[in-house]
Amino acid sequence: MNQSQKPFFIGALLVLAASVIVARSVALSLQQVVAGMARVSRGDFSRPVVPAANDEIGDVVNYFNRMSAEIEQARSVMQRWGQELETKVSQRTED
């Protein structure tokens, strides 16, 4: 390798290293989101996903957490309505 190729080679290595770091960061963040989605799909709303950074994926995580909280609240309301309906049906059938 001659002297004129050295800066290009070093630059290419730096770009490659930066690409690997960014790709790992994105992959880890997405794995957290996927794990959170799996928990919510099983009905476990107990733990929100913690955003790893304040970037676009962090925004997705925050929206996901907000959506999960709204689903949990709606689910609670529907369960309460179901219980109230069962109580009313029981009362009416007793009469």
Short mmCIF file of C-alpha atoms in Angstrom, two decimals:
data_model
loop_
_atom_site.label_atom_id
_atom_site.label_comp_id
_atom_site.label_asym_id
_atom_site.label_seq_id
_atom_site.Cartn_x
_atom_site.Cartn_y
_atom_site.Cartn_z
CA MET A 1 0.00 0.00 0.00
CA ASN A 2 1.46 3.34 -0.97
CA GLN A 3 1.17 6.61 0.97
CA SER A 4 -1.68 8.00 -1.15
CA GLN A 5 -3.89 4.98 -0.41
CA LYS A 6 -3.36 5.07 3.37
CA PRO A 7 -5.84 7.92 4.16
CA PHE A 8 -8.51 6.26 2.03
CA PHE A 9 -7.97 2.92 3.77
CA ILE A 10 -8.09 4.51 7.25
CA GLY A 11 -11.23 6.45 6.32
CA ALA A 12 -12.90 3.31 5.03
CA LEU A 13 -12.09 1.49 8.28
CA LEU A 14 -13.51 4.37 10.35
CA VAL A 15 -16.72 4.40 8.30
CA LEU A 16 -17.02 0.63 8.68
CA ALA A 17 -16.51 0.83 12.45
CA ALA A 18 -19.07 3.64 12.79
CA SER A 19 -21.56 1.66 10.70
CA VAL A 20 -21.18 -1.39 12.93
CA ILE A 21 -21.70 0.70 16.08
CA VAL A 22 -24.82 2.40 14.70
CA ALA A 23 -26.25 -0.90 13.43
CA ARG A 24 -25.75 -2.55 16.85
CA SER A 25 -27.38 0.38 18.61
CA VAL A 26 -30.39 0.28 16.32
CA ALA A 27 -30.67 -3.50 16.63
CA LEU A 28 -30.55 -3.39 20.44
CA SER A 29 -33.17 -0.64 20.57
CA LEU A 30 -35.46 -2.57 18.24
CA GLN A 31 -35.01 -5.73 20.30
CA GLN A 32 -36.28 -3.81 23.35
CA VAL A 33 -39.32 -2.64 21.41
CA VAL A 34 -40.03 -6.18 20.17
CA ALA A 35 -39.75 -7.55 23.72
CA GLY A 36 -42.17 -4.88 24.94
CA MET A 37 -44.61 -5.73 22.16
CA ALA A 38 -44.44 -9.40 23.09
CA ARG A 39 -45.23 -8.58 26.74
CA VAL A 40 -48.18 -6.38 25.76
CA SER A 41 -49.52 -9.02 23.38
CA ARG A 42 -49.59 -11.41 26.36
CA GLY A 43 -51.50 -8.82 28.40
CA ASP A 44 -48.56 -7.72 30.53
CA PHE A 45 -48.72 -3.93 30.79
CA SER A 46 -46.61 -3.76 33.96
CA ARG A 47 -43.31 -2.59 32.47
CA PRO A 48 -42.95 0.14 29.86
CA VAL A 49 -40.10 -0.04 27.40
CA VAL A 50 -37.27 2.32 28.39
CA PRO A 51 -35.99 4.32 25.42
CA ALA A 52 -32.25 3.88 24.91
CA ALA A 53 -31.81 7.31 23.34
CA ASN A 54 -33.62 10.47 22.29
CA ASP A 55 -33.73 9.57 18.61
CA GLU A 56 -36.33 8.28 16.19
CA ILE A 57 -36.40 4.86 17.84
CA GLY A 58 -36.80 6.56 21.21
CA ASP A 59 -39.83 8.36 19.75
CA VAL A 60 -41.25 5.01 18.61
CA VAL A 61 -40.71 3.62 22.11
CA ASN A 62 -42.48 6.60 23.70
CA TYR A 63 -45.44 6.26 21.32
CA PHE A 64 -45.56 2.52 21.97
CA ASN A 65 -45.62 3.12 25.74
CA ARG A 66 -48.40 5.68 25.35
CA MET A 67 -50.40 3.30 23.14
CA SER A 68 -49.91 0.46 25.64
CA ALA A 69 -51.16 2.64 28.50
CA GLU A 70 -54.25 3.59 26.48
CA ILE A 71 -54.93 -0.07 25.64
CA GLU A 72 -54.58 -1.01 29.30
CA GLN A 73 -57.00 1.74 30.31
CA ALA A 74 -59.53 0.74 27.63
CA ARG A 75 -59.24 -2.88 28.69
CA SER A 76 -59.96 -1.95 32.31
CA VAL A 77 -63.02 0.06 31.27
CA MET A 78 -64.35 -2.83 29.19
CA GLN A 79 -63.81 -5.28 32.06
CA ARG A 80 -65.67 -2.96 34.42
CA TRP A 81 -68.55 -2.63 31.95
CA GLY A 82 -68.66 -6.40 31.57
CA GLN A 83 -68.88 -6.85 35.34
CA GLU A 84 -71.60 -4.21 35.60
CA LEU A 85 -73.55 -5.90 32.80
CA GLU A 86 -73.26 -9.29 34.50
CA THR A 87 -74.54 -7.76 37.73
CA LYS A 88 -77.52 -6.18 35.96
CA VAL A 89 -78.35 -9.42 34.17
CA SER A 90 -78.16 -11.34 37.46
CA GLN A 91 -80.45 -8.80 39.15
CA ARG A 92 -83.00 -8.92 36.33
CA THR A 93 -83.08 -12.71 36.21
CA GLU A 94 -83.66 -12.85 39.97
CA ASP A 95 -86.81 -10.70 39.63
#
